XYZ file of C-alpha atoms in Angstrom:
532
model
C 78.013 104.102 94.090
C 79.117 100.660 95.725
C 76.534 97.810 95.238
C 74.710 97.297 97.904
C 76.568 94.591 100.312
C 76.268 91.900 102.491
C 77.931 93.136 105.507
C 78.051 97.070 105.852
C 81.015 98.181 108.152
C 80.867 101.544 110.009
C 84.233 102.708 111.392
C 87.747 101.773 109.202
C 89.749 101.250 112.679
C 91.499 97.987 113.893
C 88.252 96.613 114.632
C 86.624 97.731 111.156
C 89.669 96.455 109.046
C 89.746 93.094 110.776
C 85.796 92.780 110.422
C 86.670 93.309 106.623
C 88.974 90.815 106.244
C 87.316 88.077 108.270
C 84.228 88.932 106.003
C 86.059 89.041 102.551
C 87.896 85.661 103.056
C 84.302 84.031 103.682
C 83.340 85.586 100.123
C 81.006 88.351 101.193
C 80.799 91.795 99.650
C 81.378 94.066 101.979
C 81.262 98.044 102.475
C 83.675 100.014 105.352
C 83.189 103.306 105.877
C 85.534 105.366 107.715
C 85.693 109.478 109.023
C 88.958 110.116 108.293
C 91.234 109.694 105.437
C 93.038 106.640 106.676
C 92.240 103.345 108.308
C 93.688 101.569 111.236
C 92.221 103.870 114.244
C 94.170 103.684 117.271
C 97.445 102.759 115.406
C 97.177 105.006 112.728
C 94.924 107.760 112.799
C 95.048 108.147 116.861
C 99.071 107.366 116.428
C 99.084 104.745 118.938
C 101.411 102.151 119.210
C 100.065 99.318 120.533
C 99.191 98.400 123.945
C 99.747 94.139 124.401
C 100.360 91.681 127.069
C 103.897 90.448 127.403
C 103.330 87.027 125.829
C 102.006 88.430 122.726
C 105.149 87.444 120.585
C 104.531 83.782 121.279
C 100.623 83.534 121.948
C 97.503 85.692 123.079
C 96.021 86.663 119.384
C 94.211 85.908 116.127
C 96.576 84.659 113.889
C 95.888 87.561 111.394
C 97.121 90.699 114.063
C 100.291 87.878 114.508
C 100.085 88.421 110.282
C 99.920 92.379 110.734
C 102.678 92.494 113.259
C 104.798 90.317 111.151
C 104.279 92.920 108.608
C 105.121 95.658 110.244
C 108.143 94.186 110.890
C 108.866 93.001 107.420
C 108.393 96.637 105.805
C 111.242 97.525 107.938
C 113.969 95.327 107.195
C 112.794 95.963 103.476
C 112.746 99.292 103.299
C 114.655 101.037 106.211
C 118.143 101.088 106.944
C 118.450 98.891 109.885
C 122.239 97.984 110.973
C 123.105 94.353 110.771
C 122.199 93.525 114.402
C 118.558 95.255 114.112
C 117.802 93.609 111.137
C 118.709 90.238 112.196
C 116.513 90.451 115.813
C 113.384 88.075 115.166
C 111.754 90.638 117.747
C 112.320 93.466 116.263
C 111.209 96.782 117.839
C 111.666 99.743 115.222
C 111.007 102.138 118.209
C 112.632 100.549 121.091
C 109.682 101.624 122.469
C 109.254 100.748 126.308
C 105.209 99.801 126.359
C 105.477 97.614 123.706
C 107.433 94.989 121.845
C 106.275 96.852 118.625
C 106.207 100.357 118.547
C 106.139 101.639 114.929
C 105.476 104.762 113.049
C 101.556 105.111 112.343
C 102.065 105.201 108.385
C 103.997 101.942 108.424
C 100.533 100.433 110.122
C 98.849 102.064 107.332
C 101.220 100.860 104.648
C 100.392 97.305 106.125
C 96.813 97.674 106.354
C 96.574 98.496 103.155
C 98.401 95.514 101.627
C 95.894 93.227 103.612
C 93.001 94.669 102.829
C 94.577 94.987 98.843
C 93.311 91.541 97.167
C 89.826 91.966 98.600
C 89.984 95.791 96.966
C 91.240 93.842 93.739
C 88.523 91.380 93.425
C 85.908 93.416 94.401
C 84.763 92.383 97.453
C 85.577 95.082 99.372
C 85.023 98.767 98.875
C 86.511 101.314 101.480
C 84.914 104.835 101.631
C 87.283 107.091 103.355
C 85.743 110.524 104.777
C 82.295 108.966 105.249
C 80.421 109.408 108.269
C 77.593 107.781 109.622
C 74.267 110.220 110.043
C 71.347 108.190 110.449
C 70.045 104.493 110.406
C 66.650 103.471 110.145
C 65.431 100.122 111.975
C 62.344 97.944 112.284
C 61.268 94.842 113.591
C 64.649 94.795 115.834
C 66.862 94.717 112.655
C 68.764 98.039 110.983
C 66.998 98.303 108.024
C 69.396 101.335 106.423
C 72.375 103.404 107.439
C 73.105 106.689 105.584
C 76.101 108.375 105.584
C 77.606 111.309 104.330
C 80.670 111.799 101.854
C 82.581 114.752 103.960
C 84.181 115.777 100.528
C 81.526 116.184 98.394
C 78.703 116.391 101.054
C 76.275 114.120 99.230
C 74.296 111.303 100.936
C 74.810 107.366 100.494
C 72.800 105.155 101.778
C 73.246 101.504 102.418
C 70.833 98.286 103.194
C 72.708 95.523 104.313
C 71.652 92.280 106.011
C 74.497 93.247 108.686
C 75.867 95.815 109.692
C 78.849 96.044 112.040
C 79.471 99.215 114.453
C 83.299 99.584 114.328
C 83.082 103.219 114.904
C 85.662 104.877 118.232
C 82.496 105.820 120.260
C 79.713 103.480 119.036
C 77.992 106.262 116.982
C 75.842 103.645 115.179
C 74.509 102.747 118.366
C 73.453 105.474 118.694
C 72.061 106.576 115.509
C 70.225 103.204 115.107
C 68.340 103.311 118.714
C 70.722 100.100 119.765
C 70.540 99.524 123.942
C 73.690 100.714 125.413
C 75.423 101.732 128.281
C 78.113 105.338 128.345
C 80.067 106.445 131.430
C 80.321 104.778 134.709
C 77.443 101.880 135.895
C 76.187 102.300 139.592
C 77.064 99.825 142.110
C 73.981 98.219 142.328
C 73.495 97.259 138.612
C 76.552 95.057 138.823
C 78.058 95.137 142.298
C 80.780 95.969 140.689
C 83.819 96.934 143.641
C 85.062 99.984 142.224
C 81.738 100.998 140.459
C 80.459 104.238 141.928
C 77.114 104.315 143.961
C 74.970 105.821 141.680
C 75.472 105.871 137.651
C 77.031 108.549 135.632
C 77.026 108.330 132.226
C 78.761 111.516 131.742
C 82.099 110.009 133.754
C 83.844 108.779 130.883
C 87.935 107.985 130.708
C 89.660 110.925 129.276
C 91.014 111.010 125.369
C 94.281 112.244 124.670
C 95.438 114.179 121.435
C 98.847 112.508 120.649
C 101.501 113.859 118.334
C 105.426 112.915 117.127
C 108.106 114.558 118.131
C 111.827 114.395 117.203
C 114.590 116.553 118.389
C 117.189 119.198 116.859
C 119.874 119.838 119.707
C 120.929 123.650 118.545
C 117.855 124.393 116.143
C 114.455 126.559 117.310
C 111.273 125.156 116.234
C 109.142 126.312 118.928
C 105.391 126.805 117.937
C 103.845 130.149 118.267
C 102.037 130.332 122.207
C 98.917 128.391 121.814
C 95.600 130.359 122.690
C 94.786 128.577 125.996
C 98.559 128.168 127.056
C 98.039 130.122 130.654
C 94.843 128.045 131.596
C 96.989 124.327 130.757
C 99.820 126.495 132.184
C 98.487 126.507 135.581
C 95.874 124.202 136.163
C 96.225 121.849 138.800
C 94.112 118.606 138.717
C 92.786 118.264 142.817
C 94.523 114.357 142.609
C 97.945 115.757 141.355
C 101.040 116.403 142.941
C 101.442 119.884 140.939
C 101.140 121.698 137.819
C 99.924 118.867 135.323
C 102.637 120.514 132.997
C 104.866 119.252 134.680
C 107.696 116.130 134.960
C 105.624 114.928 138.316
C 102.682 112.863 137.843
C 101.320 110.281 139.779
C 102.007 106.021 139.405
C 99.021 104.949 137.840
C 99.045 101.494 140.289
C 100.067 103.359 143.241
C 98.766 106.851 142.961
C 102.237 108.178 144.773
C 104.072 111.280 143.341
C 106.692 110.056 140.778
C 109.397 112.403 138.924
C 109.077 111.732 134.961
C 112.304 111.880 133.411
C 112.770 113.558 129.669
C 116.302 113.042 127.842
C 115.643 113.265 124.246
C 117.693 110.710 121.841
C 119.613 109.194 124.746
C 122.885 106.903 124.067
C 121.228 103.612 125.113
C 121.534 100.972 122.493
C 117.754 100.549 121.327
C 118.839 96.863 121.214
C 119.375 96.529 124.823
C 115.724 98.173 125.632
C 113.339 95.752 126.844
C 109.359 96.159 126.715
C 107.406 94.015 129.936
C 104.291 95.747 131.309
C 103.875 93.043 133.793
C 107.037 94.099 135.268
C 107.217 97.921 134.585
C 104.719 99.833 132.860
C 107.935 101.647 131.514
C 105.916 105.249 131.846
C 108.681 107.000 134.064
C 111.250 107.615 131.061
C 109.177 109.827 128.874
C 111.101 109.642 125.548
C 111.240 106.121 125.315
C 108.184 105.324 126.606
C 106.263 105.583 123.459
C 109.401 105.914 120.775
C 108.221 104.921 117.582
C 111.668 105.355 115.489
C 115.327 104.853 117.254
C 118.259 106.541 115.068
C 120.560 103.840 116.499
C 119.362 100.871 115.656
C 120.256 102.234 111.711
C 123.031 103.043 109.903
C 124.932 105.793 111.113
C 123.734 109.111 109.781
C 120.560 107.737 108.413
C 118.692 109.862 111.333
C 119.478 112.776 113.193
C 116.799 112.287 115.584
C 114.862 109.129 117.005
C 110.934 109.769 117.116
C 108.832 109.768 119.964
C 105.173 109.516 120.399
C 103.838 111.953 122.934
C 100.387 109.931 125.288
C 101.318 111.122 128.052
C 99.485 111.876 131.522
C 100.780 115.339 130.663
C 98.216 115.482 127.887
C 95.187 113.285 128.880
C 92.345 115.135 128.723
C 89.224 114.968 130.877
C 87.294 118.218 131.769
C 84.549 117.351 129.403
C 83.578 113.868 128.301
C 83.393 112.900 124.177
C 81.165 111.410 123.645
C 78.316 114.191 123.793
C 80.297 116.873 123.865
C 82.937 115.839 120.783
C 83.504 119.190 119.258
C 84.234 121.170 122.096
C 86.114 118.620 124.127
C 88.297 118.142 121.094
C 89.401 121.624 120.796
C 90.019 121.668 124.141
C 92.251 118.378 124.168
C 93.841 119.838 120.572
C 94.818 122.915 123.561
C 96.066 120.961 125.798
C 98.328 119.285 123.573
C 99.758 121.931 122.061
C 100.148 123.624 125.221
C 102.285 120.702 126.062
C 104.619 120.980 123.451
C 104.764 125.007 123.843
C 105.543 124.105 127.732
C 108.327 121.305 126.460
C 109.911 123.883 123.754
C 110.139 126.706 126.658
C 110.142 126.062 129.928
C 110.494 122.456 130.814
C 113.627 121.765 133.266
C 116.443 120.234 131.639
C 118.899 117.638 133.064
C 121.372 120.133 132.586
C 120.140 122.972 134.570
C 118.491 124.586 131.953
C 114.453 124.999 130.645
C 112.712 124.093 127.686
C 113.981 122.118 124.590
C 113.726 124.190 121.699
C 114.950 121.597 119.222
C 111.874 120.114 119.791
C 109.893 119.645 116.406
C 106.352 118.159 115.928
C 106.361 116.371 112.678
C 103.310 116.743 110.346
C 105.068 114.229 108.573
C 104.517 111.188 110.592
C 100.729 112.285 111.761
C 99.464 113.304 108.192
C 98.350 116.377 109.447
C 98.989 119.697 108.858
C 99.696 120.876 112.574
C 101.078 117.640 113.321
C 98.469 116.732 116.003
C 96.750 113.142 115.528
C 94.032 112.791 112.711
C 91.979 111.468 115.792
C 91.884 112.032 119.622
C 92.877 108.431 121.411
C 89.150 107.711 122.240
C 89.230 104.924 125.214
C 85.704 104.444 126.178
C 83.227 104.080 123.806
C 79.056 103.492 123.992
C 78.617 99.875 125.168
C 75.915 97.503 123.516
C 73.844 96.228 126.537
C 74.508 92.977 125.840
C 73.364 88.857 126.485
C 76.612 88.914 128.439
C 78.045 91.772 130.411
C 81.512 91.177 131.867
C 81.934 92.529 134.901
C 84.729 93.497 137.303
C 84.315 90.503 139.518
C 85.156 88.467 135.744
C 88.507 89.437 135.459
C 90.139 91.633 138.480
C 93.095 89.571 140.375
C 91.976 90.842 143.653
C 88.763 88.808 143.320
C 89.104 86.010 141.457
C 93.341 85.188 142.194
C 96.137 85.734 139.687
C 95.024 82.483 138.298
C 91.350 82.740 138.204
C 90.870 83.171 134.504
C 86.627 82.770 133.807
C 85.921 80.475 131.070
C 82.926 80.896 128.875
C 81.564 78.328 127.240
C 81.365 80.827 124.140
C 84.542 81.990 124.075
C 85.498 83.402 120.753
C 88.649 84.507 121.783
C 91.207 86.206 124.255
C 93.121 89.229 125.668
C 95.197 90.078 127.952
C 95.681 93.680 130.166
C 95.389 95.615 133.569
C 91.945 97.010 134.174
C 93.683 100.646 133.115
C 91.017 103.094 133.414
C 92.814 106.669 133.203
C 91.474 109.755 135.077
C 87.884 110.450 134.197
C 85.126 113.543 133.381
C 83.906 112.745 136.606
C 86.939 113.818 138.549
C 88.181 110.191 139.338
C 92.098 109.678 139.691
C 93.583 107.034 137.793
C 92.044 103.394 138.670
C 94.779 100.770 137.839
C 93.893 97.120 138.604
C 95.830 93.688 138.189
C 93.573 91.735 135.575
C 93.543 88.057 134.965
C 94.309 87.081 130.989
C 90.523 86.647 129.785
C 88.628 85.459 127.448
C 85.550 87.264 125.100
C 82.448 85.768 124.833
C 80.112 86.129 122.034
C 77.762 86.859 124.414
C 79.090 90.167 124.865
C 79.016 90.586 121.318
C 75.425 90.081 120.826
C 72.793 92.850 121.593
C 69.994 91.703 123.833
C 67.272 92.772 121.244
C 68.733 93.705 117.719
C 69.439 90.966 115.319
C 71.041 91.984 112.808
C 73.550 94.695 114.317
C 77.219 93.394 115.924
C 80.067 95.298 117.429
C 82.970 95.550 116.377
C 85.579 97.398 119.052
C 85.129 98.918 122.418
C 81.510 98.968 122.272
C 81.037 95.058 123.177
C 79.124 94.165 126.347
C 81.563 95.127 129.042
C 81.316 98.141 131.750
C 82.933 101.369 132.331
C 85.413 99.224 134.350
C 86.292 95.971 132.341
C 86.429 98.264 129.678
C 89.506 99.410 130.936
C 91.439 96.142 129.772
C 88.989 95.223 126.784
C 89.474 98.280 124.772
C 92.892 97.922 123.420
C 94.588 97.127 120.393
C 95.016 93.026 120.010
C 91.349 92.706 121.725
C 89.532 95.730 119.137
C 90.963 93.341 116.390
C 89.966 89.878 117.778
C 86.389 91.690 118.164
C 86.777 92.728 115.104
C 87.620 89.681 113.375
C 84.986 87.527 115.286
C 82.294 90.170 113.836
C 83.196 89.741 110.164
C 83.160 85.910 110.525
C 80.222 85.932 112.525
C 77.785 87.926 109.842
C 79.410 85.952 106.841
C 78.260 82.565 108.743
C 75.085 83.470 109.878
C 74.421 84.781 105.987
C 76.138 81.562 104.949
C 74.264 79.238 107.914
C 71.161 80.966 107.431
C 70.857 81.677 111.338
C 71.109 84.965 113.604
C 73.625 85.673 116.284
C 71.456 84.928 118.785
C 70.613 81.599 117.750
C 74.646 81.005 117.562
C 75.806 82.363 120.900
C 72.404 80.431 122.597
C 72.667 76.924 120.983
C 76.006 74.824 122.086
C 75.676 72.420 118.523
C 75.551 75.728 116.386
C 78.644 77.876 118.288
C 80.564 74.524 118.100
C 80.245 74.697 114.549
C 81.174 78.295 114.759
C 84.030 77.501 117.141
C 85.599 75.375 114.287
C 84.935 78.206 111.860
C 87.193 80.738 114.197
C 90.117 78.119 115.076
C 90.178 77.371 111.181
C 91.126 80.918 110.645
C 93.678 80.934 113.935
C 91.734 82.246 116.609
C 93.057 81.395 119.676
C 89.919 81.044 122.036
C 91.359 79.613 125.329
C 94.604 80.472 127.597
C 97.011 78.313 128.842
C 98.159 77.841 132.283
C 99.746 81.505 133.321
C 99.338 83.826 135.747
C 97.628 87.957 135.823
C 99.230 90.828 136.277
């Protein structure tokens, strides 16, 4: 069994393994735990490629997500055979991918995550338990005193006291477990006066997850999956806000809510080099293969691939008739059955360009997922339990239609920044999608910092922000700069001898915290540009 650390970290996502490294480089032992058998979360073991504002190759992030992008990159002009023109583009985009400027396959991510976490592994710093779950905390005197958790391999019990311990977990489980203040679902109206908050609160209304999985295609081959068990339900339900069948190319724009045909052409001609990625001009959703395309044949050697990749997160196979987190076991099946259904639908009877139905090349690939069936380790959790924090951020913080496209809030403890549309996709609660312009923002540590516990920080999605705001605080560059702000913020307060509180409150000891964070290339103010 590990030593006992200085900073315990629940969760081994983008959050968790930024927290880690923050932590290490200060020269604290540390502990991650993490459910599955890989880290990186949402762009590994929920197969997301990352969701990022469109000046994210020039500014907009912590220096070290600039580092992991960089790498993911660099492993593939070393190791894949990228023709002279792809290897050569400073921007490179292995997927060609049209919602981001880096879509990649999930095990590259991993690969990379690895190698930065490797020299902390080495010196022995860092230990990372892999299939550990969290099952219970004990606190006192407003401080987590102990977390257990439990090996899922062997089934045995470990349990940790550390002076802090960060929640990094998808749904804020530690919140939970350690009887942390916190928020899940939708706030009423009148706790925030938040415009699009409903009138009364519902915690159950949470943002659907999605079970994502890879495709490639076989023109002339049959690899269509044996009917899935709920295949006739998926078949022919028919959400109340959707213009038909939601198996089916017709979904609704998530900014306008009008009808809009999907298009699906797998491996088209395009040259992957001429595909550009701008959400603030076109969420690039309406082409479904090369909206999420994580590998493009073409930008390799001829006859290296047969098939480009594709990542299918799709409106087609967001989930919401049950919420999460609550109700994890049987909402996950049920998302797992929706997905599948998806690809059954795809493989048989989806309309063709050419006249014809379904696309029986279609394969799912295990390969590229780690799993056996091919489905994601995890389901693409967006909202998570929310600390009820010193700072909430609101609606009124950040949306364009209140506060202009230049109306950016400053905090005074700003530990960072992030940029996205208040995306919030169709909920437990029946709502439609609710898409809003954003303004780029800022964190504060304020919303990091429970109102009560002392000793307890988040360390993703479950910062101080509502069901709303959460909808542009919860993705990938923002998880990380949480993340990374965590780690560094438990290894100074050990270091300073102080608590967060006292750092977030006191202006001469977050200056000297400030310094700490833009020594290690945290960017934690915007310059002059506009929302989206």
């Amino acid at each position: 069994m590990p030593s006992q650390p200085d900073i315990l970290i629940v969760g081994g996502g983008l959050g968790g393994v930024a927290a880690a490294l923050a932590a290490c480089r200060a020269g604290r032992r540390v502990v991650m735990t993490e459910e599955t058998d890989w880290i990186g979360g949402q762009l590994t073991v929920q197969a997301v490629p990352p969701d990022e504002h469109p000046w994210v190759e020039r500014f907009g992030t912590t220096a070290t997500y600039r580092a992991l992008r960089e790498g993911i990159r660099a492993y593939y002009r070393q190791w894949y055979p990228l023709r002279g023109e792809a290897l050569r583009a400073a921007g490179l985009n292995p997927g060609a991918g049209r919602v981001s400027k880096l879509c990649h396959e999930p095990r590259v991510a991993l690969a990379v995550l690895e190698a930065m976490l490797a020299p902390h592994r080495a010196s022995g710093l860092l230990t990372v338990l892999t299939e550990h779950r969290v099952v219970s905390a004990e606190h006192d005197n407003d401080a987590i005193t102990a977390v257990t958790v439990r090996d899922l391999r062997s089934n045995t019990l470990r349990t940790f006291a550390a002076p802090y311990v960060l929640d990094a977990t998808e749904t804020g489980e530690l919140l939970e477990a350690a009887g942390v203040e916190h928020a899940s679902g939708a706030e009423s109206h009148a706790e925030f006066e938040e415009p699009h908050a409903p009138a009364q609160a519902r915690p159950g209304n949470q943002q659907g997850i999605t079970v994502c999985f890879a495709l490639s295609h076989h023109e002339g081959e049959d690899h269509t999956i044996d009917r899935p068990e709920d295949y006739d339900f998926w078949r022919a339900y028919r959400p109340g806000f959707w213009p038909g069948p939601l198996l089916g190319f017709e979904a609704p724009d998530p900014r306008t809510l009008e009808p809009v045909p999907r298009t699906f052409v797998p491996n088209p001609e395009l040259d992957p080099l001429a595909v550009g990625a701008d959400q603030s001009a076109d969420a690039g959703d309406k082409e479904l293969w090369g909206f999420r395309r994580i590998l493009a044949r073409k930008l390799h050697r001829p006859g290296a691939f047969d098939s480009d990749i594709t990542l299918v997160n799709w409106p087609l196979n967001d989930y919401w008739l049950k919420p999460y987190i609550g109700q994890e076991a049987e909402a996950l099946r049920e998302a797992r059955q929706l997905s599948l259904s998806l690809l059954y639908w795809l493989q048989t009877e989806a309309p063709r360009a050419d006249g014809g139905t379904g696309f029986p090349g279609l394969r799912i690939r295990p390969d590229v997922t780690g799993t056996a069936d091919g489905l994601a380790k995890g389901p693409y959790v967006r909202e998570s339990r929310r600390i009820k924090a010193v700072t909430t951020v609101v609606e009124q913080d950040v949306a364009i239609d209140v506060v202009g496209p230049y109306g950016t809030k400053h905090y005074r403890d700003s530990v960072g920044v992030g940029s996205y549309r208040i995306d919030l996709h169709p909920s437990t609660g029946g709502d439609t999608y609710i898409d809003i312009g954003s303004v780029p923002f800022e964190i504060p540590l304020g919303a990091m910092v429970p109102r009560r516990v002392r000793n307890l920080l988040p360390a993703g999605k479950n910062i101080g922000t509502t069901h709303i705001t959460g909808g542009c605080y919860r993705l990938h560059p923002v998880e990380w700069n949480v993340g990374e702000v965590a780690g560094a913020l438990a290894a100074h307060c050990l270091a300073q001898d102080v608590e967060p509180h006292q750092v977030q409150a006191q202006d001469k000891r977050f200056e000297e915290f400030g310094r700490v964070l833009e020594g290690a290339g945290v960017q934690r103010r915007w310059p002059d540009i506009r929302g989206y």
